[in-house]
Coordinates of C-alpha atoms in Angstrom, one line a residue:
X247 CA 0.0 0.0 0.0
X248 CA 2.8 2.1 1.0
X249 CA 4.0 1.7 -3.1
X250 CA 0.9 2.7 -4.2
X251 CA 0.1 5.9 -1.9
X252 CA 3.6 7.6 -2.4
X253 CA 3.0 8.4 -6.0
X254 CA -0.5 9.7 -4.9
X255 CA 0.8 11.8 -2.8
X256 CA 3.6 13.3 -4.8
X257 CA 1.3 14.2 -7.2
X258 CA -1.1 16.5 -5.0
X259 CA 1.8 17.7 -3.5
X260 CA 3.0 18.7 -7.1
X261 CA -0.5 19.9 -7.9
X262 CA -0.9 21.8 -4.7
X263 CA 2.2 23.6 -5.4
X264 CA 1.2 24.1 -9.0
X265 CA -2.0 26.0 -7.7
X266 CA -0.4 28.0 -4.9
X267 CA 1.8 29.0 -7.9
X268 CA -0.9 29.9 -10.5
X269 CA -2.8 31.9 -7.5
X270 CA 0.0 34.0 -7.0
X271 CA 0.6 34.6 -10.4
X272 CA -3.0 35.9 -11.1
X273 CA -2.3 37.9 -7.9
X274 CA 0.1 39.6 -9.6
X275 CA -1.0 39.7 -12.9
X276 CA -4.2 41.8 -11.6
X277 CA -2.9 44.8 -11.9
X278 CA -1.1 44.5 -15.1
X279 CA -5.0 43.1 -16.4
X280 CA -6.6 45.9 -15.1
X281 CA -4.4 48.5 -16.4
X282 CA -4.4 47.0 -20.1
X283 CA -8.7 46.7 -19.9
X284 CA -8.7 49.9 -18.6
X285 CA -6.9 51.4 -21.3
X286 CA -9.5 50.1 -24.0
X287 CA -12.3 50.7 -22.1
X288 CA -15.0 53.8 -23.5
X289 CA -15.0 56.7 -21.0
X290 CA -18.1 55.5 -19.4
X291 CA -17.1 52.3 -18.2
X292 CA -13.9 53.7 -16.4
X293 CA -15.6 55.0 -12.6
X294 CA -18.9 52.9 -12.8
X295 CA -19.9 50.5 -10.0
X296 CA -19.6 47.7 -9.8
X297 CA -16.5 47.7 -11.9
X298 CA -16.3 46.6 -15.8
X299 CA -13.5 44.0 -16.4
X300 CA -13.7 43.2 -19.7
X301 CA -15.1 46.8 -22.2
X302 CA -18.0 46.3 -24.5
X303 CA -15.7 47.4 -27.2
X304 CA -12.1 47.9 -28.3
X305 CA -10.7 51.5 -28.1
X306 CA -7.4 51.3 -29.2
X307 CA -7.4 55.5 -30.3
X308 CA -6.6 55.7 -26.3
X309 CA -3.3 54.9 -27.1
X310 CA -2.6 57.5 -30.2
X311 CA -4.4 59.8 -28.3
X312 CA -2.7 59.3 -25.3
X313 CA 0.9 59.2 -27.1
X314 CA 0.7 62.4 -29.1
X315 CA -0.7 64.3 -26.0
X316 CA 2.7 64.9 -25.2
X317 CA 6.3 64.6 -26.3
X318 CA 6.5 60.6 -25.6
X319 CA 8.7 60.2 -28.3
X320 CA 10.9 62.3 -27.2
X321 CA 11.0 61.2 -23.6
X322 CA 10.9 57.3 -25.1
X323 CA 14.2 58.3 -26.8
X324 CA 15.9 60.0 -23.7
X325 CA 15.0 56.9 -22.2
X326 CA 16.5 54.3 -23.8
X327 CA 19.6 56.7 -24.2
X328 CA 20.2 56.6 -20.5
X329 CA 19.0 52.7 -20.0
X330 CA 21.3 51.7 -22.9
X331 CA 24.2 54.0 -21.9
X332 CA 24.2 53.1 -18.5
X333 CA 23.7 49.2 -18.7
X334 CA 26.8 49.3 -21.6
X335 CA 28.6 51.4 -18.9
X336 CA 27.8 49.5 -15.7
X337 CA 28.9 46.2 -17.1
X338 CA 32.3 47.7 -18.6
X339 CA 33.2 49.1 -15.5
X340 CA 31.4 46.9 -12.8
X341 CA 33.4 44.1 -14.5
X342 CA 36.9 45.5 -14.8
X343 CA 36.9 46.9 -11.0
X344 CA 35.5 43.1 -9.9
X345 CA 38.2 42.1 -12.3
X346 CA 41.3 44.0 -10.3
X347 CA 39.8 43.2 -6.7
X348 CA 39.4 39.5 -7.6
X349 CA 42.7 38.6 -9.4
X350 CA 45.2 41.1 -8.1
X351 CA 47.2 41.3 -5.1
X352 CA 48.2 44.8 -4.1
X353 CA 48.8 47.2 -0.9
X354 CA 45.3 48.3 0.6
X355 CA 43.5 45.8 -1.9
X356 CA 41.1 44.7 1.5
X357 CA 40.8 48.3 3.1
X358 CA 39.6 49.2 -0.3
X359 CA 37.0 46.6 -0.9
X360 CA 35.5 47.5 2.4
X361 CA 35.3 50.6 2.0
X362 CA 33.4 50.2 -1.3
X363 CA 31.3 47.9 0.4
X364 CA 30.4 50.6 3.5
X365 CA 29.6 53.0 0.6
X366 CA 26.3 50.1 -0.3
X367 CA 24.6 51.8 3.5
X368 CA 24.8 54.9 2.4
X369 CA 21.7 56.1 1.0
X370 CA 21.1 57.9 -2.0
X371 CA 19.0 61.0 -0.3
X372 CA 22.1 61.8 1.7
X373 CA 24.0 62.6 -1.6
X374 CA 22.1 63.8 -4.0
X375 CA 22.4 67.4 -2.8
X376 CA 26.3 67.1 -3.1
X377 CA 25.9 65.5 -6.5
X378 CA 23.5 68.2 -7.3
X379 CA 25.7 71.1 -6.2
X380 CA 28.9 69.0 -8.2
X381 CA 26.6 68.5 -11.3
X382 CA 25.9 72.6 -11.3
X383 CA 29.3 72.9 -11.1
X384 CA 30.4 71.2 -14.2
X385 CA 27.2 72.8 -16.1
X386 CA 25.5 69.1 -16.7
X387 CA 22.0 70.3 -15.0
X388 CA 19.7 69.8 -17.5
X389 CA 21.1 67.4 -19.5
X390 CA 21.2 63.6 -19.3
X391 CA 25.2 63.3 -18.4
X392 CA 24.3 63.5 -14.1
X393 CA 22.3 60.1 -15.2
X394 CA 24.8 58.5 -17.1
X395 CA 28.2 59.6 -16.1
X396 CA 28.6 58.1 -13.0
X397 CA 27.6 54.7 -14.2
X398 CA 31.1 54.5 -15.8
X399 CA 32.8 54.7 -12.5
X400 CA 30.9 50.9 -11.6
X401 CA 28.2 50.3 -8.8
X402 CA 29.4 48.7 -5.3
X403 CA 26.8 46.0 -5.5
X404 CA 27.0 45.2 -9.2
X405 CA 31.0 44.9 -8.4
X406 CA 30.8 42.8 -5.0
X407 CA 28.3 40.6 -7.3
X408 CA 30.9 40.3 -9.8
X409 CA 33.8 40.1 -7.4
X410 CA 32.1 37.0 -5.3
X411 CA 31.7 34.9 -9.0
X412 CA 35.5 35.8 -9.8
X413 CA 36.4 34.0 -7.0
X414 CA 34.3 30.9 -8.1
X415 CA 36.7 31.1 -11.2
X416 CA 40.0 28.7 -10.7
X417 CA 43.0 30.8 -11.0
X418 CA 44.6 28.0 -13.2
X419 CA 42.5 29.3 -16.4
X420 CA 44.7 32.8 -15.6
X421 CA 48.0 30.8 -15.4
X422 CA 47.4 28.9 -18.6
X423 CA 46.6 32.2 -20.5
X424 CA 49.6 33.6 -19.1
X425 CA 51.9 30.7 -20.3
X426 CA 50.4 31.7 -23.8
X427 CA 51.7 35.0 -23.6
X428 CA 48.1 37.0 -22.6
X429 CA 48.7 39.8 -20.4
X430 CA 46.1 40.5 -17.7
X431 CA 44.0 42.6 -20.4
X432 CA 43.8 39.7 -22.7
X433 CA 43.0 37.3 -20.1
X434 CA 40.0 39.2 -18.7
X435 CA 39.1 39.5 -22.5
X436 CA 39.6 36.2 -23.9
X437 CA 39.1 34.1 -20.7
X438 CA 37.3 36.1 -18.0
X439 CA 34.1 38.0 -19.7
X440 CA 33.4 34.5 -21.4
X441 CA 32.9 32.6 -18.0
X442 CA 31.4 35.9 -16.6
X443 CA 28.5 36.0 -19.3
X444 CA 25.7 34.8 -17.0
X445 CA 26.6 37.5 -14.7
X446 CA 27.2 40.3 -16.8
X447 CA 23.4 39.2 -18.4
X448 CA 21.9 40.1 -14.4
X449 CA 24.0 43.0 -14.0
X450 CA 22.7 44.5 -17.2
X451 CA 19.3 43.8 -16.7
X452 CA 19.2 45.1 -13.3
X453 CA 21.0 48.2 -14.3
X454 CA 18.8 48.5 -17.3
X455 CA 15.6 48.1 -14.5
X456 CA 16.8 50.2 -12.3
X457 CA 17.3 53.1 -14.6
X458 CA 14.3 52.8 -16.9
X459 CA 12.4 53.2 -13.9
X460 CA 14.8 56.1 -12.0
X461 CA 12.3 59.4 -11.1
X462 CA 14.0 61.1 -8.4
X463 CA 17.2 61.7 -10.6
X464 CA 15.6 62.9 -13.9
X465 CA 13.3 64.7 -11.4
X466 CA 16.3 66.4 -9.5
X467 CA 18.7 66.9 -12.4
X468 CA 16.5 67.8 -15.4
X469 CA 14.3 71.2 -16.3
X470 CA 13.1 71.2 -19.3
X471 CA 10.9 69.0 -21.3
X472 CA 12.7 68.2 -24.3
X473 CA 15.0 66.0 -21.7
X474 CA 12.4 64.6 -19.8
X475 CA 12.7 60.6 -19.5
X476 CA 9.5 58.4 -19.9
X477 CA 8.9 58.2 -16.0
X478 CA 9.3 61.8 -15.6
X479 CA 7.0 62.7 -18.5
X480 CA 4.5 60.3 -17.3
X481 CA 4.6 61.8 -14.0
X482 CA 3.6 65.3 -15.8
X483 CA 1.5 63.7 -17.6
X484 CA -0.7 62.1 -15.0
X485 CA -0.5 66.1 -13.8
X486 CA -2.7 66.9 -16.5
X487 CA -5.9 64.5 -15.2
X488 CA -5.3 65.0 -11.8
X489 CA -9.3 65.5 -10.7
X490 CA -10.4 64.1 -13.7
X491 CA -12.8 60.8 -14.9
X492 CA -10.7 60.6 -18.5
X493 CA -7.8 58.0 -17.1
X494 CA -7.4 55.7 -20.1
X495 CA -4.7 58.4 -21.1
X496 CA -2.8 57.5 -18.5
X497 CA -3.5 53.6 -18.4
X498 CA -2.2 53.4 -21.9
X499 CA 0.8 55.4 -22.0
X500 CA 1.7 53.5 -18.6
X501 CA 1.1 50.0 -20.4
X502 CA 3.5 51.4 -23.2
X503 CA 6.3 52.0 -20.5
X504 CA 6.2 48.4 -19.3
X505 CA 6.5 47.0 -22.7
X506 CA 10.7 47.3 -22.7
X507 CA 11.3 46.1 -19.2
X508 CA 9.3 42.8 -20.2
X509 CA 10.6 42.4 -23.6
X510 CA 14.1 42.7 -22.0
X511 CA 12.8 40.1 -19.3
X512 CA 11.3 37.5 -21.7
X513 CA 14.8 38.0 -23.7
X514 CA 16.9 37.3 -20.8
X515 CA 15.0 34.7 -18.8
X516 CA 17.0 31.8 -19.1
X517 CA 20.5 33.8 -18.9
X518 CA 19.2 35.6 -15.8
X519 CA 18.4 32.2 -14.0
X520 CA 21.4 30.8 -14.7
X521 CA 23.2 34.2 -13.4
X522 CA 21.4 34.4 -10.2
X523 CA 22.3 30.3 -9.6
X524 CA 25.8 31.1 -10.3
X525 CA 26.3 34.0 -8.6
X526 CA 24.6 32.9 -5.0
X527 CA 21.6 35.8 -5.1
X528 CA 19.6 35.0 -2.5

């Protein structure tokens, strides 16, 4: 009987999980569901009790309408200028600074590291007036180089993440290229960023997250329209309907905004599982 019953109960317990999982996920696919009906949905059916889920017709005009109500093009572009730039520049830098504190031995090397590691407690509130008051001074307010500049100087988490892989990496493969005749550049090249792809792949993709999605810093370092990002723009956008019934506006250019982040996460699925396994994220 024993034989019998264990498969049984593997099964539920494989189907129970399956259904915890599958409640969660509509949990937290609500939201995303009600802002896509919402955004089709005729005026009338927005504020009406009890609530509409699915519209009696298709009104995809929101989203033109919505669109050419302001400059999203623009802020689309300024966008993915500053996600691209600072992903490309996060993962060039973070890399080559996990690179040195990894595979080189020199005076200070651990006094450094924890120092860049007490700079991760500090929180960004507590220096963005003295990067403000440093950005004025340069003459980069109002343009996008305060959110892409320091991105080429690395990130202390993206570099301890990188950092704690390295050492996963057997020095031997560093040896062998240096019997070859690779110096260190080549080696990090040729032998390093190879092994280091899965990591690189998370690093990007949080960087790319993290500043498709920044506010306070366009918000701080940027005046004028023309170099607004999406976030921003959306934020003075959602200014316009403030008191007002006509929210599909809003709905749909807030479903367009989404639409990077999840093709990027679709994309990268597979890499980013395998670079959170490798890397110990918890």
């Amino acid at each position: 009987m024993a034989v019998t019953r264990q498969p049984v109960q593997l099964r539920a317990r494989r189907l129970g999980r399956h259904a915890l999982l599958i409640l969660c996920s509509l949990f937290f696919l609500g939201p995303f569901f009600w802002m896509l009906t919402t955004a089709l949905k005729p005026a009338r059916e927005v504020l009406v009790y009890p609530p509409i889920l699915i519209p009696s017709s298709l009104h995809f005009e929101n989203f033109s309408a919505a669109w050419n109500a302001a400059a999203f093009g623009t802020y689309l572009k300024n966008s993915l200028t500053v996600a691209g730039l600072d992903t490309v520049a996060q993962i060039i830098s973070s890399a080559l600074v996990a690179y040195g504190f990894a595979r080189f031995r020199f005076r200070g090397r651990d006094a450094l590291f924890a120092i860049l590691l007490a700079s991760m407690m500090i929180p960004w509130d507590v220096t963005m007036i003295p990067r403000y008051i440093e950005f004025k001074a340069f003459g980069w307010i109002d343009t996008l180089k305060p959110l892409i500049v320091p991105n080429f100087f690395g990130g202390p988490f993206f570099i301890f993440l990188l950092r704690q892989f390295l050492l996963g990496v057997p020095r031997e493969l560093d040896e062998a290229a240096r019997i070859d005749g690779a110096n260190a550049l080549t080696t990090f090249l040729l032998v390093i960023v190879p092994l280091l792809r899965p990591a690189l792949i998370v690093v990007g993709v949080f960087e790319f997250f993290d500043a498709w999605n920044d506010y306070l810093g366009p918000l701080i370092f940027l005046n004028s329209d023309a170099n607004y990002t999406l976030m921003l723009g959306i934020a003075q956008f959602h200014g316009m309907f403030t008191g007002q019934t006509n929210v599909q506006p809003l709905m749909a250019v807030t479903l367009i905004a989404c639409i990077p982040p999840l093709i990027g996460f679709f994309l990268a699925q597979r890499h980013i599982t395998q670079g959170i396994a490798t890397t110990g994220i918890k």
